[in-house]
Amino acid sequence: MEQARIVVVAGDGIGPEVTREAQRVLEAVAPKHGLALAFEEHLIGGASIDAHGTPLRDEVVARARQSQAVLLGAVGGPKWDAMPVATRPEKGLLRIRKELGLFANLRPATVFPALAGASTLRPDVVSGVDMLVVRELTGGLYFGEPRGRSAAGGKREARNTMVYDEDEVARIARVAFEAARGRRKHVTHVHKANVLEVSQLWVEVVDEVAKDFPDVALAHQLVDSCAMLLVRDPGRFDVIVTENLFGDILSDEAAQITGSLGMLPSASLGAGGIGLYEPVHGSAPDIAGKDAANPLAAILSAAMLLEHSLAAHDAARRVRDAVTAVLEAGHRTADLVLPGEQRPTIGCRAMGDRVLEALAL
Ligand code: NAD
């Protein structure tokens, strides 16, 4: 059996606590699905600054490049807040994302039935929501040239450029169609083609890629109406694919529909085939070291690792089913208790234990 190497960079605050539970879940599920995983732990963020004087060592980047996948916790905390921006913990995170050439960011927004009450939208609106936002991460307005400020004739001016070439669009479209194949087989491409030439190119190229995926349905949706539909009828979406700026905004809107920061996983996929998996939340210094963090976002990130880096679809489903079962059984970390709700809570390790028990069933 070939071994898949997984680099674990747990980071700071609750990062190590939640990542430990995610790793335990991977260790438990792997042998049942014929997978051999070799974990290798390294420092990132504040922990790396304290030990080595830098938020990410070259050696760790090299090890990550030789791995199948990177499992990341979170970085940052008050201890390092006064440091200059160039050497802060967040630089470690930005660097590893850049070094791995991560061009696709995948953010699922799933409403678990047991947590439907956590959304600010009505339970009947959010019931059954299970979508995946695929955002282009390395192009578009955030990176395009020319950019900058000037002061022509004493008047301040600023410009940014939205630019994509067809290859950049085609590769992210492929990620979306591939992901849809493992889901409900529907892709919505979000654009502003009535105004932007860049979006017109996206529509053209996404249509071309779609020909290779005749089993997946495709719809094109204007970004403004998509923003409205996301709060009116979020259940209609399966996979959403879009460029960087639209994706930045819509992935947060979609996440908010679920209402639970401790439940949101993410994956970023690189050109070299390496994936980086991390919960959306930060290092939560207010609860770090108290065994109070919710590890489910990290555990669901591990499920994405199984899915996207190891093509272990059954194993991934098994982990997600275990999380659903634990929530259905009423187990909650403190962050999942709704205002006014009276119920006992469990800690990070105990929540991991419950998931492991559900996996064993
Ligand atoms: P945060 O996500 O760390 O915390 C926001 C709130 O949500 C806090 O009250 C926290 O206790 C709670 N929370 C977050 N995750 C939770 C979990 N798994 N279980 C239970 N409760 C949870 O965001 P913040 O407070 O704005 O930032 C704290 C630090 O994290 C800062 O240093 C920030 O720079 C860093 N940060 C890192 C990342 C990352 O590593 N990807 C992302 C965001 C923020």
Short mmCIF file of C-alpha atoms and ligand atoms in Angstrom, two decimals:
data_model
loop_
_atom_site.label_atom_id
_atom_site.label_comp_id
_atom_site.label_asym_id
_atom_site.label_seq_id
_atom_site.Cartn_x
_atom_site.Cartn_y
_atom_site.Cartn_z
CA MET A 1 0.00 0.00 0.00
CA GLU A 2 1.46 3.36 -1.01
CA GLN A 3 1.85 5.85 1.80
CA ALA A 4 0.42 9.33 1.46
CA ARG A 5 2.50 11.95 3.23
CA ILE A 6 0.57 14.61 5.09
CA VAL A 7 2.31 17.65 6.53
CA VAL A 8 0.58 18.94 9.66
CA VAL A 9 1.14 22.59 10.56
CA ALA A 10 -1.13 23.17 13.52
CA GLY A 11 -0.02 26.73 14.31
CA ASP A 12 -1.20 28.78 17.26
CA GLY A 13 -4.04 29.19 19.74
CA ILE A 14 -6.69 26.52 19.21
CA GLY A 15 -4.89 25.38 16.02
CA PRO A 16 -3.07 22.47 17.73
CA GLU A 17 -6.20 21.43 19.69
CA VAL A 18 -8.52 21.16 16.69
CA THR A 19 -5.87 19.78 14.33
CA ARG A 20 -5.08 16.97 16.79
CA GLU A 21 -8.72 15.84 16.60
CA ALA A 22 -8.70 16.04 12.80
CA GLN A 23 -5.54 13.93 12.68
CA ARG A 24 -7.07 11.34 15.05
CA VAL A 25 -10.07 11.09 12.73
CA LEU A 26 -7.83 10.57 9.69
CA GLU A 27 -5.83 7.92 11.54
CA ALA A 28 -9.02 6.09 12.46
CA VAL A 29 -10.69 6.18 9.07
CA ALA A 30 -7.68 5.56 6.81
CA PRO A 31 -7.08 1.82 7.46
CA LYS A 32 -10.78 1.07 6.93
CA HIS A 33 -10.48 2.42 3.39
CA GLY A 34 -7.13 0.94 2.44
CA LEU A 35 -5.22 4.17 2.98
CA ALA A 36 -1.79 4.43 4.58
CA LEU A 37 -1.07 7.92 5.88
CA ALA A 38 2.25 9.20 7.19
CA PHE A 39 1.96 12.39 9.24
CA GLU A 40 4.80 14.82 9.75
CA GLU A 41 4.39 17.79 12.10
CA HIS A 42 5.97 21.20 11.62
CA LEU A 43 5.65 24.68 13.09
CA ILE A 44 4.01 27.67 11.45
CA GLY A 45 3.00 31.15 12.59
CA GLY A 46 3.73 32.38 16.10
CA ALA A 47 4.94 28.95 17.23
CA SER A 48 7.58 29.01 14.48
CA ILE A 49 8.55 32.61 15.33
CA ASP A 50 9.13 31.59 18.96
CA ALA A 51 11.21 28.55 18.04
CA HIS A 52 13.04 29.71 14.91
CA GLY A 53 12.55 33.48 14.57
CA THR A 54 10.51 33.17 11.35
CA PRO A 55 6.81 32.35 10.73
CA LEU A 56 7.69 29.65 8.17
CA ARG A 57 11.03 27.98 7.49
CA ASP A 58 12.16 27.07 3.95
CA GLU A 59 12.55 23.51 5.14
CA VAL A 60 8.84 23.30 5.96
CA VAL A 61 7.95 24.69 2.54
CA ALA A 62 10.15 22.01 0.95
CA ARG A 63 8.51 19.24 3.01
CA ALA A 64 5.05 20.56 2.12
CA ARG A 65 5.97 20.52 -1.57
CA GLN A 66 6.90 16.85 -1.30
CA SER A 67 3.65 15.93 0.42
CA GLN A 68 0.21 15.03 -0.90
CA ALA A 69 -1.56 17.41 1.42
CA VAL A 70 -1.09 19.96 4.16
CA LEU A 71 -3.38 20.05 7.19
CA LEU A 72 -3.31 23.47 8.80
CA GLY A 73 -4.80 24.77 12.06
CA ALA A 74 -4.67 28.53 12.52
CA VAL A 75 -2.06 31.18 13.16
CA GLY A 76 -1.76 34.38 15.18
CA GLY A 77 -2.53 35.73 18.61
CA PRO A 78 -1.98 38.73 20.89
CA LYS A 79 1.55 37.62 21.74
CA TRP A 80 2.72 38.51 18.23
CA ASP A 81 0.34 41.41 17.47
CA ALA A 82 2.97 44.10 18.11
CA MET A 83 5.42 42.62 15.59
CA PRO A 84 6.08 44.36 12.27
CA VAL A 85 3.66 43.17 9.54
CA ALA A 86 6.47 41.59 7.48
CA THR A 87 7.40 39.11 10.22
CA ARG A 88 4.01 38.38 11.81
CA PRO A 89 2.47 34.88 12.06
CA GLU A 90 0.06 35.59 9.18
CA LYS A 91 3.07 35.88 6.83
CA GLY A 92 3.63 32.15 7.35
CA LEU A 93 0.13 31.41 6.16
CA LEU A 94 0.35 33.73 3.16
CA ARG A 95 3.73 32.27 2.21
CA ILE A 96 2.73 28.62 2.31
CA ARG A 97 -0.38 29.38 0.21
CA LYS A 98 1.77 31.25 -2.32
CA GLU A 99 4.60 28.67 -2.41
CA LEU A 100 2.14 25.86 -3.12
CA GLY A 101 0.57 27.87 -5.97
CA LEU A 102 -2.93 27.45 -4.58
CA PHE A 103 -5.27 28.76 -7.27
CA ALA A 104 -8.58 27.24 -6.19
CA ASN A 105 -10.28 27.85 -2.88
CA LEU A 106 -13.13 25.51 -1.99
CA ARG A 107 -15.50 26.53 0.77
CA PRO A 108 -18.50 24.32 1.49
CA ALA A 109 -21.49 25.88 3.23
CA THR A 110 -23.55 23.08 4.70
CA VAL A 111 -26.45 23.45 7.08
CA PHE A 112 -26.52 20.40 9.31
CA PRO A 113 -30.19 19.75 10.15
CA ALA A 114 -29.45 19.73 13.89
CA LEU A 115 -27.94 23.24 13.61
CA ALA A 116 -30.50 24.86 11.30
CA GLY A 117 -31.52 27.15 14.19
CA ALA A 118 -28.01 28.72 14.25
CA SER A 119 -28.63 30.55 10.97
CA THR A 120 -29.97 34.08 10.98
CA LEU A 121 -32.24 32.95 8.13
CA ARG A 122 -35.47 31.03 8.82
CA PRO A 123 -34.98 27.26 9.28
CA ASP A 124 -37.33 26.52 6.37
CA VAL A 125 -35.11 28.67 4.08
CA VAL A 126 -31.81 27.08 5.13
CA SER A 127 -32.97 23.53 5.55
CA GLY A 128 -31.03 21.24 3.19
CA VAL A 129 -28.45 23.85 2.18
CA ASP A 130 -25.32 22.07 0.96
CA MET A 131 -23.24 24.11 -1.46
CA LEU A 132 -19.62 24.49 -2.40
CA VAL A 133 -18.13 27.83 -3.43
CA VAL A 134 -15.11 27.42 -5.72
CA ARG A 135 -13.20 30.70 -5.83
CA GLU A 136 -10.30 31.57 -8.12
CA LEU A 137 -7.52 32.66 -5.81
CA THR A 138 -4.48 33.91 -7.70
CA GLY A 139 -5.79 36.16 -10.47
CA GLY A 140 -8.25 38.95 -11.16
CA LEU A 141 -8.53 42.35 -9.58
CA TYR A 142 -6.36 41.52 -6.56
CA PHE A 143 -3.26 40.84 -8.63
CA GLY A 144 -3.81 42.53 -12.03
CA GLU A 145 -1.47 45.18 -13.40
CA PRO A 146 -1.44 48.11 -13.77
CA ARG A 147 -2.42 48.99 -10.26
CA GLY A 148 -1.65 51.80 -7.86
CA ARG A 149 -2.32 55.39 -6.96
CA SER A 150 -1.33 58.62 -8.64
CA ALA A 151 -2.02 62.29 -8.25
CA ALA A 152 -2.48 63.70 -11.75
CA GLY A 153 -3.05 67.46 -11.67
CA GLY A 154 -3.24 67.44 -7.89
CA LYS A 155 -6.26 65.09 -7.91
CA ARG A 156 -5.89 61.66 -6.20
CA GLU A 157 -6.55 58.68 -8.42
CA ALA A 158 -6.32 54.92 -7.95
CA ARG A 159 -6.65 51.95 -10.27
CA ASN A 160 -6.79 48.17 -10.24
CA THR A 161 -7.05 45.84 -13.19
CA MET A 162 -9.21 42.76 -13.54
CA VAL A 163 -7.43 40.39 -15.91
CA TYR A 164 -7.64 36.64 -16.61
CA ASP A 165 -6.33 34.50 -19.43
CA GLU A 166 -8.24 31.50 -20.74
CA ASP A 167 -5.97 28.93 -19.04
CA GLU A 168 -6.60 30.45 -15.62
CA VAL A 169 -10.34 30.23 -16.20
CA ALA A 170 -10.26 26.70 -17.64
CA ARG A 171 -8.32 25.18 -14.74
CA ILE A 172 -10.63 26.56 -12.04
CA ALA A 173 -13.69 25.58 -14.10
CA ARG A 174 -12.32 22.01 -14.22
CA VAL A 175 -11.97 21.97 -10.43
CA ALA A 176 -15.63 23.01 -10.13
CA PHE A 177 -16.93 20.43 -12.61
CA GLU A 178 -14.85 17.66 -11.01
CA ALA A 179 -16.20 18.60 -7.58
CA ALA A 180 -19.77 18.67 -8.93
CA ARG A 181 -19.35 15.11 -10.20
CA GLY A 182 -18.97 13.94 -6.61
CA ARG A 183 -22.03 15.98 -5.56
CA ARG A 184 -25.39 16.86 -7.15
CA LYS A 185 -23.83 17.49 -10.57
CA HIS A 186 -24.78 21.13 -10.94
CA VAL A 187 -22.41 24.07 -11.49
CA THR A 188 -23.45 27.72 -11.31
CA HIS A 189 -20.91 30.08 -12.87
CA VAL A 190 -21.23 33.55 -11.34
CA HIS A 191 -20.26 36.55 -13.47
CA LYS A 192 -21.05 40.11 -14.55
CA ALA A 193 -20.95 39.54 -18.29
CA ASN A 194 -23.49 42.29 -19.01
CA VAL A 195 -20.78 44.83 -18.05
CA LEU A 196 -17.35 43.16 -17.90
CA GLU A 197 -15.34 41.74 -20.82
CA VAL A 198 -13.48 39.56 -18.30
CA SER A 199 -16.79 37.92 -17.39
CA GLN A 200 -17.62 37.42 -21.07
CA LEU A 201 -14.37 35.46 -21.44
CA TRP A 202 -15.28 33.42 -18.35
CA VAL A 203 -18.70 32.53 -19.82
CA GLU A 204 -17.06 31.42 -23.09
CA VAL A 205 -14.34 29.32 -21.46
CA VAL A 206 -16.63 27.77 -18.82
CA ASP A 207 -18.97 26.73 -21.67
CA GLU A 208 -16.02 25.11 -23.47
CA VAL A 209 -14.90 23.19 -20.36
CA ALA A 210 -18.50 22.09 -19.74
CA LYS A 211 -18.39 20.07 -22.98
CA ASP A 212 -15.98 17.68 -21.23
CA PHE A 213 -18.52 17.17 -18.44
CA PRO A 214 -21.80 16.30 -20.19
CA ASP A 215 -23.07 14.67 -16.98
CA VAL A 216 -22.90 18.00 -15.09
CA ALA A 217 -25.52 20.72 -15.61
CA LEU A 218 -24.28 24.31 -15.98
CA ALA A 219 -26.02 27.62 -15.33
CA HIS A 220 -24.61 31.14 -15.65
CA GLN A 221 -25.81 33.60 -13.00
CA LEU A 222 -25.19 37.34 -12.66
CA VAL A 223 -23.34 38.13 -9.44
CA ASP A 224 -25.89 40.65 -8.19
CA SER A 225 -28.82 38.28 -8.56
CA CYS A 226 -26.71 35.46 -7.11
CA ALA A 227 -26.16 37.55 -3.96
CA MET A 228 -29.94 37.88 -3.62
CA LEU A 229 -30.70 34.24 -4.38
CA LEU A 230 -28.18 33.12 -1.76
CA VAL A 231 -30.34 34.57 1.00
CA ARG A 232 -33.72 33.94 -0.67
CA ASP A 233 -33.28 30.34 -1.81
CA PRO A 234 -29.81 29.03 -0.89
CA GLY A 235 -30.88 25.40 -1.27
CA ARG A 236 -30.91 25.75 -5.08
CA PHE A 237 -27.10 25.93 -5.31
CA ASP A 238 -24.76 22.95 -5.58
CA VAL A 239 -21.33 24.15 -6.84
CA ILE A 240 -20.71 27.86 -7.44
CA VAL A 241 -17.60 28.80 -9.43
CA THR A 242 -16.42 32.36 -9.79
CA GLU A 243 -13.49 34.74 -10.05
CA ASN A 244 -11.49 36.07 -7.12
CA LEU A 245 -13.36 39.23 -6.03
CA PHE A 246 -16.88 37.81 -6.48
CA GLY A 247 -15.76 34.63 -4.72
CA ASP A 248 -14.28 36.54 -1.79
CA ILE A 249 -17.64 38.15 -1.12
CA LEU A 250 -19.97 35.26 -1.97
CA SER A 251 -18.02 32.64 0.01
CA ASP A 252 -18.46 34.73 3.16
CA GLU A 253 -22.14 35.31 2.39
CA ALA A 254 -22.66 31.58 1.88
CA ALA A 255 -20.74 30.76 5.08
CA GLN A 256 -22.89 33.14 7.11
CA ILE A 257 -26.01 31.25 6.07
CA THR A 258 -24.81 28.32 8.19
CA GLY A 259 -24.31 30.57 11.21
CA SER A 260 -21.51 28.51 12.80
CA LEU A 261 -17.87 29.59 12.43
CA GLY A 262 -16.72 26.44 14.20
CA MET A 263 -18.29 24.27 11.48
CA LEU A 264 -16.69 25.74 8.33
CA PRO A 265 -13.92 23.81 6.56
CA SER A 266 -11.92 24.84 3.50
CA ALA A 267 -9.59 23.43 0.89
CA SER A 268 -7.16 25.18 -1.43
CA LEU A 269 -5.81 23.27 -4.40
CA GLY A 270 -2.50 23.96 -6.09
CA ALA A 271 -1.14 23.67 -9.60
CA GLY A 272 1.23 20.91 -8.48
CA GLY A 273 -1.63 18.78 -7.23
CA ILE A 274 -1.03 19.58 -3.55
CA GLY A 275 -3.98 20.56 -1.40
CA LEU A 276 -4.02 22.65 1.76
CA TYR A 277 -6.86 22.05 4.20
CA GLU A 278 -7.79 24.36 7.05
CA PRO A 279 -10.77 25.49 9.08
CA VAL A 280 -12.09 28.94 8.14
CA HIS A 281 -11.87 30.19 11.74
CA GLY A 282 -8.78 31.75 13.33
CA SER A 283 -6.72 30.84 16.38
CA ALA A 284 -9.40 31.98 18.88
CA PRO A 285 -6.96 33.13 21.58
CA ASP A 286 -9.91 33.80 23.94
CA ILE A 287 -10.54 30.05 24.33
CA ALA A 288 -7.10 28.60 23.49
CA GLY A 289 -5.75 25.99 25.89
CA LYS A 290 -9.13 25.53 27.59
CA ASP A 291 -10.30 22.46 25.67
CA ALA A 292 -13.31 24.54 24.61
CA ALA A 293 -12.78 24.78 20.85
CA ASN A 294 -15.07 23.13 18.34
CA PRO A 295 -12.91 20.72 16.30
CA LEU A 296 -15.60 19.97 13.69
CA ALA A 297 -14.39 22.57 11.13
CA ALA A 298 -10.93 20.96 11.30
CA ILE A 299 -12.43 17.46 11.10
CA LEU A 300 -14.55 18.47 8.09
CA SER A 301 -11.37 19.93 6.53
CA ALA A 302 -9.81 16.48 6.99
CA ALA A 303 -12.82 15.04 5.13
CA MET A 304 -12.07 17.44 2.27
CA LEU A 305 -8.46 16.21 2.30
CA LEU A 306 -9.69 12.64 1.87
CA GLU A 307 -11.93 13.75 -0.97
CA HIS A 308 -9.71 16.08 -2.96
CA SER A 309 -6.13 14.90 -2.27
CA LEU A 310 -6.67 11.16 -1.85
CA ALA A 311 -9.83 10.61 -3.95
CA ALA A 312 -11.14 8.62 -0.96
CA HIS A 313 -14.77 9.60 -1.49
CA ASP A 314 -16.28 6.89 0.70
CA ALA A 315 -13.95 7.74 3.56
CA ALA A 316 -14.81 11.43 3.24
CA ARG A 317 -18.53 10.64 3.28
CA ARG A 318 -18.04 8.47 6.31
CA VAL A 319 -16.42 11.34 8.24
CA ARG A 320 -19.17 13.77 7.27
CA ASP A 321 -21.83 11.21 8.23
CA ALA A 322 -20.12 10.74 11.61
CA VAL A 323 -20.21 14.52 12.23
CA THR A 324 -23.90 14.61 11.27
CA ALA A 325 -24.64 11.70 13.63
CA VAL A 326 -22.81 13.35 16.55
CA LEU A 327 -24.82 16.54 16.08
CA GLU A 328 -28.08 14.59 15.69
CA ALA A 329 -27.28 12.83 18.98
CA GLY A 330 -27.25 16.29 20.61
CA HIS A 331 -23.54 16.71 21.37
CA ARG A 332 -22.44 20.35 21.31
CA THR A 333 -19.34 22.37 22.01
CA ALA A 334 -20.15 25.71 23.68
CA ASP A 335 -20.09 27.70 20.41
CA LEU A 336 -22.92 25.57 18.99
CA VAL A 337 -25.38 26.31 21.79
CA LEU A 338 -28.00 28.77 20.64
CA PRO A 339 -28.90 31.78 22.77
CA GLY A 340 -31.55 30.75 25.30
CA GLU A 341 -30.92 27.04 24.71
CA GLN A 342 -30.25 24.97 27.84
CA ARG A 343 -28.05 21.98 27.18
CA PRO A 344 -24.81 20.50 28.50
CA THR A 345 -21.66 21.12 26.44
CA ILE A 346 -18.54 19.08 25.83
CA GLY A 347 -14.93 20.07 25.12
CA CYS A 348 -12.73 19.76 22.07
CA ARG A 349 -11.26 16.35 22.95
CA ALA A 350 -14.66 14.90 23.92
CA MET A 351 -16.15 16.10 20.63
CA GLY A 352 -13.31 14.33 18.82
CA ASP A 353 -14.05 11.21 20.88
CA ARG A 354 -17.74 11.33 19.89
CA VAL A 355 -16.79 11.54 16.19
CA LEU A 356 -14.41 8.59 16.60
CA GLU A 357 -17.19 6.60 18.28
CA ALA A 358 -19.59 7.42 15.44
CA LEU A 359 -16.94 6.33 12.92
CA ALA A 360 -16.58 3.01 14.69
CA LEU A 361 -20.29 2.19 14.32
P1 NAD B 1 -11.29 33.78 15.33
O1 NAD B 1 -11.91 33.01 14.22
O2 NAD B 1 -10.03 33.23 15.88
O3 NAD B 1 -12.34 33.93 16.53
C1 NAD B 1 -13.57 34.63 16.41
C2 NAD B 1 -14.53 34.16 17.52
O4 NAD B 1 -15.01 32.86 17.20
C3 NAD B 1 -13.86 34.03 18.89
O5 NAD B 1 -14.78 34.40 19.89
C4 NAD B 1 -13.53 32.57 18.99
O6 NAD B 1 -13.49 32.09 20.33
C5 NAD B 1 -14.65 31.92 18.20
N1 NAD B 1 -14.19 30.70 17.54
C6 NAD B 1 -13.41 30.61 16.42
N2 NAD B 1 -13.17 29.34 16.12
C7 NAD B 1 -13.81 28.59 17.04
C8 NAD B 1 -13.93 27.19 17.27
N3 NAD B 1 -13.34 26.29 16.46
N4 NAD B 1 -14.64 26.78 18.32
C9 NAD B 1 -15.24 27.65 19.13
N5 NAD B 1 -15.19 28.98 18.98
C10 NAD B 1 -14.46 29.45 17.95
O7 NAD B 1 -11.05 35.26 14.78
P2 NAD B 1 -10.37 36.51 15.51
O8 NAD B 1 -10.73 36.53 16.97
O9 NAD B 1 -10.70 37.67 14.66
O10 NAD B 1 -8.80 36.28 15.38
C11 NAD B 1 -7.99 35.68 16.38
C12 NAD B 1 -6.60 35.45 15.83
O11 NAD B 1 -6.69 34.50 14.75
C13 NAD B 1 -5.94 36.69 15.25
O12 NAD B 1 -4.56 36.65 15.57
C14 NAD B 1 -6.14 36.55 13.76
O13 NAD B 1 -5.15 37.21 13.01
C15 NAD B 1 -6.05 35.05 13.58
N6 NAD B 1 -6.76 34.52 12.41
C16 NAD B 1 -6.15 33.49 11.77
C17 NAD B 1 -6.78 32.89 10.71
C18 NAD B 1 -6.10 31.72 10.06
O14 NAD B 1 -5.12 31.22 10.61
N7 NAD B 1 -6.59 31.22 8.95
C19 NAD B 1 -8.04 33.31 10.28
C20 NAD B 1 -8.67 34.36 10.98
C21 NAD B 1 -8.01 34.96 12.06
#
